[in-house]
Tab-separated table of C-alpha atoms in Angstrom:
chain	number	residue	atom	x	y	z
A	1	UNK	CA	-20.539	9.510	-8.581
A	2	UNK	CA	-19.943	12.789	-6.824
A	3	UNK	CA	-16.375	13.833	-6.194
A	4	UNK	CA	-15.285	16.824	-4.228
A	5	UNK	CA	-11.866	18.089	-3.395
A	6	UNK	CA	-8.950	19.923	-4.941
A	7	UNK	CA	-8.941	17.887	-8.154
A	8	UNK	CA	-12.608	18.583	-8.887
A	9	UNK	CA	-12.732	22.150	-7.672
A	10	UNK	CA	-14.925	21.185	-4.699
A	11	UNK	CA	-14.897	23.282	-1.572
A	12	UNK	CA	-15.041	22.344	2.052
A	13	UNK	CA	-13.445	18.897	1.891
A	14	UNK	CA	-10.562	18.786	4.331
A	15	UNK	CA	-7.778	16.451	3.245
A	16	UNK	CA	-7.059	13.780	5.826
A	17	UNK	CA	-4.021	11.540	5.635
A	18	UNK	CA	-3.937	8.107	7.236
A	19	UNK	CA	-1.304	5.460	7.884
A	20	UNK	CA	-2.518	1.890	7.415
A	21	UNK	CA	-0.665	-0.171	10.011
A	22	UNK	CA	-0.275	-3.759	11.111
A	23	UNK	CA	1.189	-3.431	14.585
A	24	UNK	CA	4.134	-1.077	13.887
A	25	UNK	CA	4.555	-2.032	10.211
A	26	UNK	CA	3.469	0.584	7.668
A	27	UNK	CA	1.240	-1.078	5.079
A	28	UNK	CA	0.650	2.183	3.217
A	29	UNK	CA	-0.703	5.721	3.349
A	30	UNK	CA	-4.077	7.059	2.272
A	31	UNK	CA	-4.666	10.675	1.351
A	32	UNK	CA	-8.331	11.622	1.092
A	33	UNK	CA	-9.291	13.801	-1.852
A	34	UNK	CA	-13.055	13.537	-2.167
A	35	UNK	CA	-16.302	11.862	-1.324
A	36	UNK	CA	-18.669	9.374	-2.932
A	37	UNK	CA	-21.142	8.958	-0.087
A	38	UNK	CA	-20.896	7.000	2.112
A	39	UNK	CA	-17.220	6.589	1.188
A	40	UNK	CA	-14.245	8.913	1.382
A	41	UNK	CA	-12.058	8.606	-1.704
A	42	UNK	CA	-8.309	8.426	-1.229
A	43	UNK	CA	-5.061	7.895	-3.068
A	44	UNK	CA	-3.108	4.908	-1.780
A	45	UNK	CA	0.678	4.795	-1.572
A	46	UNK	CA	2.123	1.383	-0.632
A	47	UNK	CA	4.506	1.075	2.295
A	48	UNK	CA	7.081	-1.566	3.238
A	49	UNK	CA	4.428	-4.012	4.504
A	50	UNK	CA	2.143	-3.810	1.456
A	51	UNK	CA	3.340	-6.921	-0.352
A	52	UNK	CA	2.489	-9.132	2.616
A	53	UNK	CA	-1.201	-8.106	2.498
A	54	UNK	CA	-1.655	-7.126	-1.155
A	55	UNK	CA	-3.199	-10.473	-2.253
A	56	UNK	CA	-5.852	-10.189	0.477
A	57	UNK	CA	-6.872	-6.669	-0.585
A	58	UNK	CA	-6.851	-7.706	-4.255
A	59	UNK	CA	-9.160	-10.651	-3.520
A	60	UNK	CA	-11.585	-8.322	-1.752
A	61	UNK	CA	-11.411	-5.723	-4.543
A	62	UNK	CA	-12.127	-8.462	-7.121
A	63	UNK	CA	-15.362	-9.425	-5.339
A	64	UNK	CA	-18.217	-7.952	-7.383
A	65	UNK	CA	-21.878	-8.598	-7.997
A	66	UNK	CA	-24.796	-9.279	-5.743
A	67	UNK	CA	-24.272	-10.933	-2.401
A	68	UNK	CA	-27.681	-11.297	-0.731
A	69	UNK	CA	-26.519	-13.191	2.354
A	70	UNK	CA	-23.046	-11.619	2.660
A	71	UNK	CA	-21.266	-14.973	2.393
A	72	UNK	CA	-19.352	-13.966	-0.732
A	73	UNK	CA	-17.913	-10.875	0.944
A	74	UNK	CA	-17.113	-12.726	4.146
A	75	UNK	CA	-14.645	-15.098	2.480
A	76	UNK	CA	-12.110	-12.464	1.327
A	77	UNK	CA	-12.547	-10.228	4.393
A	78	UNK	CA	-11.970	-12.985	6.962
A	79	UNK	CA	-8.177	-13.093	6.530
A	80	UNK	CA	-8.055	-9.269	6.500
A	81	UNK	CA	-10.005	-9.109	9.765
A	82	UNK	CA	-7.502	-11.467	11.383
A	83	UNK	CA	-4.588	-9.105	10.668
A	84	UNK	CA	-5.650	-6.476	13.210
A	85	UNK	CA	-5.060	-3.584	10.808
A	86	UNK	CA	-5.693	-0.011	11.884
A	87	UNK	CA	-5.778	3.439	10.355
A	88	UNK	CA	-3.868	6.087	12.279
A	89	UNK	CA	-4.344	9.737	11.303
A	90	UNK	CA	-1.024	11.308	10.312
A	91	UNK	CA	-1.823	14.459	12.299
A	92	UNK	CA	-2.453	12.400	15.456
A	93	UNK	CA	-5.508	14.475	16.399
A	94	UNK	CA	-7.854	11.498	16.579
A	95	UNK	CA	-7.490	7.950	17.842
A	96	UNK	CA	-6.718	5.211	15.309
A	97	UNK	CA	-9.586	3.380	13.586
A	98	UNK	CA	-9.627	-0.423	13.708
A	99	UNK	CA	-10.464	-2.045	10.379
A	100	UNK	CA	-13.776	-3.919	10.406
A	101	UNK	CA	-14.614	-2.534	13.855
A	102	UNK	CA	-14.530	1.236	13.252
A	103	UNK	CA	-14.121	1.377	9.476
A	104	UNK	CA	-13.512	-0.449	6.216
A	105	UNK	CA	-10.902	0.293	3.571
A	106	UNK	CA	-11.034	-1.138	0.076
A	107	UNK	CA	-7.820	-0.736	-1.906
A	108	UNK	CA	-7.682	-1.239	-5.653
A	109	UNK	CA	-4.339	-0.222	-7.136
A	110	UNK	CA	-3.603	3.387	-6.213
A	111	UNK	CA	-7.209	4.125	-5.209
A	112	UNK	CA	-8.869	3.494	-1.861
A	113	UNK	CA	-12.379	3.866	-0.479
A	114	UNK	CA	-12.715	4.497	3.244
A	115	UNK	CA	-15.929	4.197	5.195
A	116	UNK	CA	-16.022	4.787	8.907
A	117	UNK	CA	-18.927	4.481	11.247
A	118	UNK	CA	-20.493	7.618	12.659
A	119	UNK	CA	-19.164	8.564	16.042
A	120	UNK	CA	-15.524	7.990	15.006
């Protein structure tokens, strides 16, 4: 795994901070610190709305192993998709990203992995 950023002495990785939102409720904040292609690595800090969605993210994080037809991953992501979550950049310089339409975010404890589609 390749990590870049301030903690690893990497250069050129700009720290981006995101707010994970459900409507106007703050689920938590992500602060990018590195990269493990194709994912951005981030620290996750829970917000006031975290407890309402935590079990759904934990179920998705617990999903491991091979999944040839994608059915195993679909089960835990279905309820997350229905929440209409979005990532809004703290600096406001870009439009928000819609989870499962523009990006995915996997949260496991205080760590998060963000992947967004090219063009966003």
